[in-house]
PDB file of C-alpha atoms in Angstrom:
ATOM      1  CA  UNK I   1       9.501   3.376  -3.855  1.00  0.00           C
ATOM      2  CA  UNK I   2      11.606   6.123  -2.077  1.00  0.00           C
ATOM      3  CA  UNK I   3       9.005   8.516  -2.924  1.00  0.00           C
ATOM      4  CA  UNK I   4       6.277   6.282  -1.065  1.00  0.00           C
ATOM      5  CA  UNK I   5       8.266   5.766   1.604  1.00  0.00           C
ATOM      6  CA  UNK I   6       9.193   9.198   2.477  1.00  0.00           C
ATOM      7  CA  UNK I   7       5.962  10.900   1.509  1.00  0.00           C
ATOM      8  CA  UNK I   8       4.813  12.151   5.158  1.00  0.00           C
ATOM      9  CA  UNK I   9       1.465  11.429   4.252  1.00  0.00           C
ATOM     10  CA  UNK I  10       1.903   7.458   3.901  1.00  0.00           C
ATOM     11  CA  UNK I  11       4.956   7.754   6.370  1.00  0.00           C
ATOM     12  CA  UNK I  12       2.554   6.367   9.049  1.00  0.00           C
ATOM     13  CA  UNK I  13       1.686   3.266   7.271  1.00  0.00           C
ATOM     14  CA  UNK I  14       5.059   2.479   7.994  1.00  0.00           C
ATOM     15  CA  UNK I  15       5.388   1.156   3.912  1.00  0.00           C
ATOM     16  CA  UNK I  16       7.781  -1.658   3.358  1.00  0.00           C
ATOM     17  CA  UNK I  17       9.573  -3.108   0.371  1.00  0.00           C
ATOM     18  CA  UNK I  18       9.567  -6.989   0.195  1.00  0.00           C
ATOM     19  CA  UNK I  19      10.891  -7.232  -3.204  1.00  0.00           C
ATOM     20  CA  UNK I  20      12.823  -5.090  -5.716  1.00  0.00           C
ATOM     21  CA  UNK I  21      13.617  -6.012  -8.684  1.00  0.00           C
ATOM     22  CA  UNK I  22      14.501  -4.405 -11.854  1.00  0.00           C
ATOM     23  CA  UNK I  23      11.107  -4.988 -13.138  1.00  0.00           C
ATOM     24  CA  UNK I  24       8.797  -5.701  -9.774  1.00  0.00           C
ATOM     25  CA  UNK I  25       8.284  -3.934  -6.674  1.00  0.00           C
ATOM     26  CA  UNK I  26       6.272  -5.762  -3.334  1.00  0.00           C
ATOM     27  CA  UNK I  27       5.327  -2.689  -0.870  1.00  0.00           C
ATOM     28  CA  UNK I  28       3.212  -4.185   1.932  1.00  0.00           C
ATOM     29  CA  UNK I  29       1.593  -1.491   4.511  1.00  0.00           C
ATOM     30  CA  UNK I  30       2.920  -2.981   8.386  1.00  0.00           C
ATOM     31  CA  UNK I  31       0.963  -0.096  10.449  1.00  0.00           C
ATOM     32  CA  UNK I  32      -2.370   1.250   9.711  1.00  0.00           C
ATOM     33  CA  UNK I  33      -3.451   3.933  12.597  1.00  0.00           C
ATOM     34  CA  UNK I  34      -7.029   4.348  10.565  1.00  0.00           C
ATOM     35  CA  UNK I  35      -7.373   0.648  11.045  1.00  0.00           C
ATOM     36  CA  UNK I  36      -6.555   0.303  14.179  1.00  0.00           C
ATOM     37  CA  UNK I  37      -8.188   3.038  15.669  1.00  0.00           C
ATOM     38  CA  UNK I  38     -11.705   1.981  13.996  1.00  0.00           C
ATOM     39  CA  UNK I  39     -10.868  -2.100  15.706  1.00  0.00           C
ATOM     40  CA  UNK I  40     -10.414  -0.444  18.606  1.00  0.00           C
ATOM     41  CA  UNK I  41     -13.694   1.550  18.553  1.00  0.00           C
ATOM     42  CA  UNK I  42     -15.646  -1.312  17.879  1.00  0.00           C
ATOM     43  CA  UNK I  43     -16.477  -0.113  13.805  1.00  0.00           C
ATOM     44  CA  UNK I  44     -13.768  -3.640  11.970  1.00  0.00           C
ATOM     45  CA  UNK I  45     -12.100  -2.824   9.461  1.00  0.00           C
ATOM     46  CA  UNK I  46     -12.659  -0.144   6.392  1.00  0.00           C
ATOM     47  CA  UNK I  47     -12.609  -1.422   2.563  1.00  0.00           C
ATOM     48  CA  UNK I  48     -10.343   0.582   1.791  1.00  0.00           C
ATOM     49  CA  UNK I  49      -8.578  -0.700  -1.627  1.00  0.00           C
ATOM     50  CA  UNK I  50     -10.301   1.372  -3.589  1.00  0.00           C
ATOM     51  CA  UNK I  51      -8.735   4.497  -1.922  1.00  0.00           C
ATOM     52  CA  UNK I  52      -5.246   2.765  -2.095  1.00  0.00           C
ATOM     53  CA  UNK I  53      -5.837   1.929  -5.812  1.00  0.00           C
ATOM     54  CA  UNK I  54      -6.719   5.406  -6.577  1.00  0.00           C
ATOM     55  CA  UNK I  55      -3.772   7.072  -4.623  1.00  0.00           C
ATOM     56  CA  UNK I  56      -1.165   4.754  -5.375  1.00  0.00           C
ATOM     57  CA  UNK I  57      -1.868   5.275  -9.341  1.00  0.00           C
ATOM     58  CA  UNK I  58      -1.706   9.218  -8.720  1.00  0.00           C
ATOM     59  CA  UNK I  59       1.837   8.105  -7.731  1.00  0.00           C
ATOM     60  CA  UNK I  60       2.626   5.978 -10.717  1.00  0.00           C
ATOM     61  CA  UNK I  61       0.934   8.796 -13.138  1.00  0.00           C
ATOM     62  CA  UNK I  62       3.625  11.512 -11.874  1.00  0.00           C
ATOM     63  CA  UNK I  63       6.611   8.790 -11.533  1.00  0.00           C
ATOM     64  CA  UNK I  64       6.253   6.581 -14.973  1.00  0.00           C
ATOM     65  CA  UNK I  65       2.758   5.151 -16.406  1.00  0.00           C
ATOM     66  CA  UNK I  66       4.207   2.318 -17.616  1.00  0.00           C
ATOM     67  CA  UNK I  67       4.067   1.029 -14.266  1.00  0.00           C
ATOM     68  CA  UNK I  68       1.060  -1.090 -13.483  1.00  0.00           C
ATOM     69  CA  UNK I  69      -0.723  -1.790 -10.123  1.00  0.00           C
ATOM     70  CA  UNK I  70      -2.247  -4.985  -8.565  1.00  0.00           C
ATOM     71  CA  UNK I  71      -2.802  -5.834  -5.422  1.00  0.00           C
ATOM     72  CA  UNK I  72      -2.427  -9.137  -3.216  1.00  0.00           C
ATOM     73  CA  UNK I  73      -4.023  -7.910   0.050  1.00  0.00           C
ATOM     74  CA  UNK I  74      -5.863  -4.726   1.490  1.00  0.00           C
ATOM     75  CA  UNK I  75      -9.054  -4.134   3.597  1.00  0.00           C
ATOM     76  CA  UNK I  76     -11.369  -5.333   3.197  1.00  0.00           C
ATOM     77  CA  UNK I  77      -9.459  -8.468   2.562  1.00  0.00           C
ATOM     78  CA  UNK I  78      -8.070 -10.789   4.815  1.00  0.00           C
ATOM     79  CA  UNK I  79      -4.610 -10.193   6.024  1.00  0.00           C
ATOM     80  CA  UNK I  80      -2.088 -11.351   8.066  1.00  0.00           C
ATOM     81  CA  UNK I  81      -1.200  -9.980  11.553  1.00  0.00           C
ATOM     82  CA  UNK I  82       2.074  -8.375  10.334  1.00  0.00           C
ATOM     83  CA  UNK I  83       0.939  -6.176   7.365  1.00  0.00           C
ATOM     84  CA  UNK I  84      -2.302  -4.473   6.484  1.00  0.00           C
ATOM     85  CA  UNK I  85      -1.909  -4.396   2.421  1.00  0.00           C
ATOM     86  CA  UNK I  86       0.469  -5.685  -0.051  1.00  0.00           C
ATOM     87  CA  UNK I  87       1.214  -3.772  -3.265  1.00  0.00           C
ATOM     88  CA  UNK I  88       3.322  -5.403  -6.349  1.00  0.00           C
ATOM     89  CA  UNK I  89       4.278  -2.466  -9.180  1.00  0.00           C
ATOM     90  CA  UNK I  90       5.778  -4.034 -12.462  1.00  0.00           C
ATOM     91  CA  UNK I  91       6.726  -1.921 -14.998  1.00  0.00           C
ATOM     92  CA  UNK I  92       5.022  -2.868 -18.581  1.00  0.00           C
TER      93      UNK I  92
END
């Protein structure tokens, strides 16, 4: 998760970890400058899990494929206010 969090590329998404355990991670995104910038432009919101399910596994392919990637929330689900998307890693 340190790796996430530090990579300046995802830096902006301000990534969180809501649970870490020896066996499960929960990284929800709180900021999302793409997002907001398109709401505030009048254009919603852009579907983008498939671009966080293909980036975040390039992580988890260089860091340790046993770990396996679901999500609970990203665009173009619904979401709460406070967080854009919600990751859990587990490792197999």
């Amino acid at each position: 998760m340190k790796v996430i969090q530090l990579d300046p590329l995802l830096y902006v998404f301000e990534p969180t970890v809501v649970e870490l355990t020896e066996k499960k991670t929960v990284l929800r995104m709180t900021n999302c400058p793409p997002q907001k910038a398109r709401i505030r432009d009048g254009r919603g919101e852009f579907p983008c899990k498939p671009v966080g399910i293909n980036m975040l596994n390039a992580y988890i392919r260089v860091i340790d494929p046993r770990i396996e990637l679901t999500h609970a929330v990203c665009p173009p689900d619904a979401h709460p206010d406070h967080f854009w998307c919600e990751w859990h890693f587990e490792m197999a």
